[in-house]
PDB file of C-alpha atoms and ligand atoms in Angstrom:
ATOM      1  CA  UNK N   1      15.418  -9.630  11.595  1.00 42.00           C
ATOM      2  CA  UNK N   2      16.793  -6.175  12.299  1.00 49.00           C
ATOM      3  CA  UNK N   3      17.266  -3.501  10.066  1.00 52.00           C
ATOM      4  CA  UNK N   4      20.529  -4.235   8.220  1.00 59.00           C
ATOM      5  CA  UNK N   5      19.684  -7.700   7.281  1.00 81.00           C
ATOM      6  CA  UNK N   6      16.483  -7.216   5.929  1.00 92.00           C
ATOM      7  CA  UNK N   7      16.462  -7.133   2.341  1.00 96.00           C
ATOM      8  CA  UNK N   8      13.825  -6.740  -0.135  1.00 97.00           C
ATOM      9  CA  UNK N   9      12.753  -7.385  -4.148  1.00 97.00           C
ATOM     10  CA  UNK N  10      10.161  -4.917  -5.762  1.00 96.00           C
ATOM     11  CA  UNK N  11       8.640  -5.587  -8.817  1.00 94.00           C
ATOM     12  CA  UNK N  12       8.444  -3.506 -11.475  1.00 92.00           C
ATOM     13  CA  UNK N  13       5.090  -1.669 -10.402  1.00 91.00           C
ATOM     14  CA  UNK N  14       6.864  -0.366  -7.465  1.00 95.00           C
ATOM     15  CA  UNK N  15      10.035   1.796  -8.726  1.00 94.00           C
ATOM     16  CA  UNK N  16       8.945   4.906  -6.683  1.00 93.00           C
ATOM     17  CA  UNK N  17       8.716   2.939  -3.566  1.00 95.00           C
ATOM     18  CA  UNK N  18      12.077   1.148  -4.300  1.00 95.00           C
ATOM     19  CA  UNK N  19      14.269   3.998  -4.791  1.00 92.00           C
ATOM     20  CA  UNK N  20      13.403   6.126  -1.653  1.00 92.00           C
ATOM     21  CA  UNK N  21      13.725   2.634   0.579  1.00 94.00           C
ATOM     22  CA  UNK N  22      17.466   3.104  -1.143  1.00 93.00           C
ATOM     23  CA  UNK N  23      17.205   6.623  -0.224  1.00 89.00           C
ATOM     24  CA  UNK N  24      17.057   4.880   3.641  1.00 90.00           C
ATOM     25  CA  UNK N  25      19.904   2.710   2.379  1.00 91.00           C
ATOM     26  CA  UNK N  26      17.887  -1.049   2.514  1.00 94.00           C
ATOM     27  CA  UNK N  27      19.329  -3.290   0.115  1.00 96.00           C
ATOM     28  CA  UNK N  28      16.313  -3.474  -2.680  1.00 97.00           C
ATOM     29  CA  UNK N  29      16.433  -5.507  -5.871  1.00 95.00           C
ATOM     30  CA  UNK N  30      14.266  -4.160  -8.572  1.00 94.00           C
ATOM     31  CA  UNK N  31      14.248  -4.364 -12.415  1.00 88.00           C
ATOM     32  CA  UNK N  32      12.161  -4.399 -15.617  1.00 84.00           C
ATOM     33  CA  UNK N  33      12.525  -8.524 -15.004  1.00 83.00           C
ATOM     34  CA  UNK N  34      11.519  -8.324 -11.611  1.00 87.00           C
ATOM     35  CA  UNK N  35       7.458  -9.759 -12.388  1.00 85.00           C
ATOM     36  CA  UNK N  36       5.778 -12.595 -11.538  1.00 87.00           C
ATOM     37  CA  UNK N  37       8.135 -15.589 -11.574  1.00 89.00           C
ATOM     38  CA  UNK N  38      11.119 -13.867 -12.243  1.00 90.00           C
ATOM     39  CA  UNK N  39      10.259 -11.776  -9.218  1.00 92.00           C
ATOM     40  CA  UNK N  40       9.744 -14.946  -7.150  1.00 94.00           C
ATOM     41  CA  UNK N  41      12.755 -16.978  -8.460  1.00 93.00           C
ATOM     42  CA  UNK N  42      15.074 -13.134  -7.656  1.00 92.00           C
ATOM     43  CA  UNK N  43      13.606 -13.379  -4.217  1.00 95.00           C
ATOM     44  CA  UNK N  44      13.906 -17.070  -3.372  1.00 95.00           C
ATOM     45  CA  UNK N  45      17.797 -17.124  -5.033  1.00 94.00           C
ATOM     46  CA  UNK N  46      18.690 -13.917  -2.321  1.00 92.00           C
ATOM     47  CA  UNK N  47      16.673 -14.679   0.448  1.00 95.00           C
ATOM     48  CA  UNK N  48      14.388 -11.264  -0.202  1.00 96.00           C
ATOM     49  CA  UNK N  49      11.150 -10.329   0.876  1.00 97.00           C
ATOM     50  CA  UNK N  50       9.109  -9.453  -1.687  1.00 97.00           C
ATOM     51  CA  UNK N  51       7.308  -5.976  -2.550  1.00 97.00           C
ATOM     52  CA  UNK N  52       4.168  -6.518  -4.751  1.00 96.00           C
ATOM     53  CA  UNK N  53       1.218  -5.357  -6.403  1.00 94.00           C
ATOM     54  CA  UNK N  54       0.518  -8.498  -7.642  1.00 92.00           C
ATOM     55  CA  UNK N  55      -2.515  -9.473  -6.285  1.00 91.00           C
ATOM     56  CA  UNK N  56      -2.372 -13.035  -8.476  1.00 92.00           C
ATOM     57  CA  UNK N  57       0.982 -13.708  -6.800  1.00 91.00           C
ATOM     58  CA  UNK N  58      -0.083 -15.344  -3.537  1.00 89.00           C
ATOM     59  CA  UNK N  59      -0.791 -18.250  -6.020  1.00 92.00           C
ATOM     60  CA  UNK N  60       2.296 -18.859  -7.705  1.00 90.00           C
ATOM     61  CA  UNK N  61       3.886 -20.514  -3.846  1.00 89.00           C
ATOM     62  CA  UNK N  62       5.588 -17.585  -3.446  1.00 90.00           C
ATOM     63  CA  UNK N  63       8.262 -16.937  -0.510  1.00 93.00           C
ATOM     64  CA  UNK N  64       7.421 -14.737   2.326  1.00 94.00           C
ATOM     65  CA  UNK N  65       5.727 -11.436   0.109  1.00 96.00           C
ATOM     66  CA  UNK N  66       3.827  -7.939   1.279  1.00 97.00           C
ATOM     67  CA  UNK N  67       0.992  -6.455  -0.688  1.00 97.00           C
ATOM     68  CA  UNK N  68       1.537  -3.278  -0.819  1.00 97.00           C
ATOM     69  CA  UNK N  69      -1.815  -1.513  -0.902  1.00 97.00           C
ATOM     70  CA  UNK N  70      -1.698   1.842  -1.745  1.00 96.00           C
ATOM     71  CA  UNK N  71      -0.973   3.221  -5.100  1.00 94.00           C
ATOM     72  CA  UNK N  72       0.693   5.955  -3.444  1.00 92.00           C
ATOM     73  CA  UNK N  73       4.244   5.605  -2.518  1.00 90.00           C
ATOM     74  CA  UNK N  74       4.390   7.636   0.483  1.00 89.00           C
ATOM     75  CA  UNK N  75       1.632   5.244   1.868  1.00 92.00           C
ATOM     76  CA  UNK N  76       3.571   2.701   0.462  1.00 95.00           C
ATOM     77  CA  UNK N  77       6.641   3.619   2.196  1.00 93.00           C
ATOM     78  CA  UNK N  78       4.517   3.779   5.598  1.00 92.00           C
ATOM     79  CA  UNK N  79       3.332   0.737   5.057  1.00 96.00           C
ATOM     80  CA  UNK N  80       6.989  -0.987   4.681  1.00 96.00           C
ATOM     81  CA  UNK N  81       8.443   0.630   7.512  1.00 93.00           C
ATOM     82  CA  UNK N  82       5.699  -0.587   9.827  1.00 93.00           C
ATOM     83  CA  UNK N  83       5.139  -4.082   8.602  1.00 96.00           C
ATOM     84  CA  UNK N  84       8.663  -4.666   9.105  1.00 95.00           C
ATOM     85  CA  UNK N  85       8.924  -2.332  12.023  1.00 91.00           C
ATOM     86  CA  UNK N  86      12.284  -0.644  10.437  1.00 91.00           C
ATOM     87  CA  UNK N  87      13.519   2.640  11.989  1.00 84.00           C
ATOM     88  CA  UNK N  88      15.643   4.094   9.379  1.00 80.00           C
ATOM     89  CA  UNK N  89      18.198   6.757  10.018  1.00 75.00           C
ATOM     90  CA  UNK N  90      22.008   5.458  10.293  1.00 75.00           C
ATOM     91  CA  UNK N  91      21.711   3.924   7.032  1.00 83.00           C
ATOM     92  CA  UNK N  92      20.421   7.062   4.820  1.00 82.00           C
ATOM     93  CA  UNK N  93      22.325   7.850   1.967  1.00 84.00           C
ATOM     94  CA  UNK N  94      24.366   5.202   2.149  1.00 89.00           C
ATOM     95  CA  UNK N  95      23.347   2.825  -1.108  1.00 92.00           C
ATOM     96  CA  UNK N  96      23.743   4.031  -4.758  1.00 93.00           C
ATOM     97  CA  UNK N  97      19.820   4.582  -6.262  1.00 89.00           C
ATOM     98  CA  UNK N  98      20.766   3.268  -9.405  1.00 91.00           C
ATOM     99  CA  UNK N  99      22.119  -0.214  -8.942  1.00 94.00           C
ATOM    100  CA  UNK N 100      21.884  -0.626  -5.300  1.00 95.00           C
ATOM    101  CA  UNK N 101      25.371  -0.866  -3.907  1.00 95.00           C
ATOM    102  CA  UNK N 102      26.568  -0.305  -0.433  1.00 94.00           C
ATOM    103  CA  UNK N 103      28.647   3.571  -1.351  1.00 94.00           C
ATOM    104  CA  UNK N 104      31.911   4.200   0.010  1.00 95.00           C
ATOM    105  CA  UNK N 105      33.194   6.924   1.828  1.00 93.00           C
ATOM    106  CA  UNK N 106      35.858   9.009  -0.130  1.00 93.00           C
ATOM    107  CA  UNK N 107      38.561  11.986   1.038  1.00 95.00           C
ATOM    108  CA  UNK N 108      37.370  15.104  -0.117  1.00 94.00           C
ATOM    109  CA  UNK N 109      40.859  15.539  -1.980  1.00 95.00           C
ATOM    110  CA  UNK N 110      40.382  12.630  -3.902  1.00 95.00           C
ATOM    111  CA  UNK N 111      37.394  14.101  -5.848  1.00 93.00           C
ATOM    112  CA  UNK N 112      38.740  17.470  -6.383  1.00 94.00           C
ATOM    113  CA  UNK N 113      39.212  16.693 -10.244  1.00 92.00           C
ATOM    114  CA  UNK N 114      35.148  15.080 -10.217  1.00 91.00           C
ATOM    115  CA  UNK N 115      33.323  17.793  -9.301  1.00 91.00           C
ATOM    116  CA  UNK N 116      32.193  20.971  -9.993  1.00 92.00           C
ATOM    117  CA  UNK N 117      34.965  23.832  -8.392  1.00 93.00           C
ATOM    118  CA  UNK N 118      31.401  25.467  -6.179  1.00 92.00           C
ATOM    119  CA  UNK N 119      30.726  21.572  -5.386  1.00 91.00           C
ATOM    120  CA  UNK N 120      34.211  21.071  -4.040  1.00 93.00           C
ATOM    121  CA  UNK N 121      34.363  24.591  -2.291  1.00 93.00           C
ATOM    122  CA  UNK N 122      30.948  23.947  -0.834  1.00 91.00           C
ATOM    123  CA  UNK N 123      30.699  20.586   0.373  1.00 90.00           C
ATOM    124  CA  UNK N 124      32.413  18.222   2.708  1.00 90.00           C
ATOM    125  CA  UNK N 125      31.034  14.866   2.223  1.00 89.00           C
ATOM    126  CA  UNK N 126      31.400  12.734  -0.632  1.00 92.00           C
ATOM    127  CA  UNK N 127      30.696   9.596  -1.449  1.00 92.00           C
ATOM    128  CA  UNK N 128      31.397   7.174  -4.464  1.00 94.00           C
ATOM    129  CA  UNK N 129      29.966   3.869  -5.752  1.00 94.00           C
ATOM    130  CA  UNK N 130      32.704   1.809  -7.405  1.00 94.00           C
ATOM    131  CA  UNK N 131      29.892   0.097  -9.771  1.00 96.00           C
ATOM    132  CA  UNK N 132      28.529   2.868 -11.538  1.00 94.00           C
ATOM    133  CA  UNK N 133      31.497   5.378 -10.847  1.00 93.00           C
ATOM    134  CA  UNK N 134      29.027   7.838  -9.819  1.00 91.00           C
ATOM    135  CA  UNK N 135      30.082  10.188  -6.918  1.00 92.00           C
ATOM    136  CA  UNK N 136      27.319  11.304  -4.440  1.00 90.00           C
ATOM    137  CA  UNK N 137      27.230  14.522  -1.685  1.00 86.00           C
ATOM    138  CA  UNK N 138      24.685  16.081   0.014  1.00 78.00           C
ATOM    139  CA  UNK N 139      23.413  18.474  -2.188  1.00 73.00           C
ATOM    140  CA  UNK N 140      19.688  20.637  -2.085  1.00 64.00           C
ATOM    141  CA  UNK N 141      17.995  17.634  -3.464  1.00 67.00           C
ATOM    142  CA  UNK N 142      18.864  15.429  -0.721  1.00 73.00           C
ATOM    143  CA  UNK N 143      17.687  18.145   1.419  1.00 76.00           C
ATOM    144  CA  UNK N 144      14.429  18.261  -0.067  1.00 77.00           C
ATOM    145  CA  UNK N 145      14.031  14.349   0.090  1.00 77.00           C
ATOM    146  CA  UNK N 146      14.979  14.561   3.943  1.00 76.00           C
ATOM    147  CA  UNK N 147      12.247  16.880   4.534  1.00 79.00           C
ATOM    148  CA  UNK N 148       9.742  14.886   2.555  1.00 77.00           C
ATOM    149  CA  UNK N 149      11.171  12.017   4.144  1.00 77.00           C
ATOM    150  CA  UNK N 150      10.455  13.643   7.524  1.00 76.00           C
ATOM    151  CA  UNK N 151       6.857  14.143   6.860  1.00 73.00           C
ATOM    152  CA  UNK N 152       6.353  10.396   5.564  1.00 71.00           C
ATOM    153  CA  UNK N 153       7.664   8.988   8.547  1.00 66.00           C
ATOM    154  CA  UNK N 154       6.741  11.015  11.311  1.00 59.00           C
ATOM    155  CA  UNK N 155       2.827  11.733  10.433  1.00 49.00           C
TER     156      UNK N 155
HETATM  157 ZN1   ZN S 201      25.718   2.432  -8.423  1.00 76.92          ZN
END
């Protein structure tokens, strides 16, 4: 399985964790539902593999699943990325952190009238997802989450 097909379902304990493998741009399913059986059902339906906490889960015949040990999500990031031996980096920034979909590139013309007049002067990337009509660009946070991201992945 290489990196783009892999996809994954977190339950609901693991909403740190989720959102930064986002951040990396891996397709992650992961909702107030997502516990116990509905977790298991979301995983089968999609062909996910799922993130849990759950230690009574291995006994509810679940599909393939990871324990994620740590309460930490830096650990538990580490321990994702290795188990599944993923090398993120093309991907980054590339999914929405809110509901998951794949972002689209847009013309830096077309957002003139979205954004903020120092945004527009100031950046040259943008990108848009079409579900929650939310516009992203690299700002200073991403910059901080790339350098935190750095440290989690090389140490
Ligand atoms: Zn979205």
């Amino acid at each position: 399985m290489n990196d783009n097909e892999i996809r994954f379902a977190a339950d609901r304990m693991l909403g740190r964790l989720a959102k930064w493998l986002r951040i990396l741009g891996y397709d992650v399913s992961y909702g107030r539902h997502l516990s116990g059986r509905g977790l298991i059902r979301a995983a089968r339906a999609d062909g996910r593999l799922i993130l849990t906490r759950d230690r009574s889960l291995g006994r509810k015949h679940p599909p393939p699943f990871l324990f994620i040990e740590s309460n930490d999500y830096v650990e538990q990031l580490r321990q994702v990325l290795r188990a599944c031996d993923l090398r993120p980096g093309e991907s980054l920034f590339t999914r929405c952190l809110v509901c998951n979909s794949q972002l689209q590139r847009r013309a830096k013309e077309s957002v003139k009238k979205l954004v903020p007049p120092y945004v527009f002067a100031t950046q040259e990337r943008f990108s848009w997802c079409g579900r929650c009509q939310k516009l992203y660009w690299p700002a200073t946070h991403q910059q901080k989450m790339l350098d935190a991201l750095g440290k989690i992945i090389v140490a």
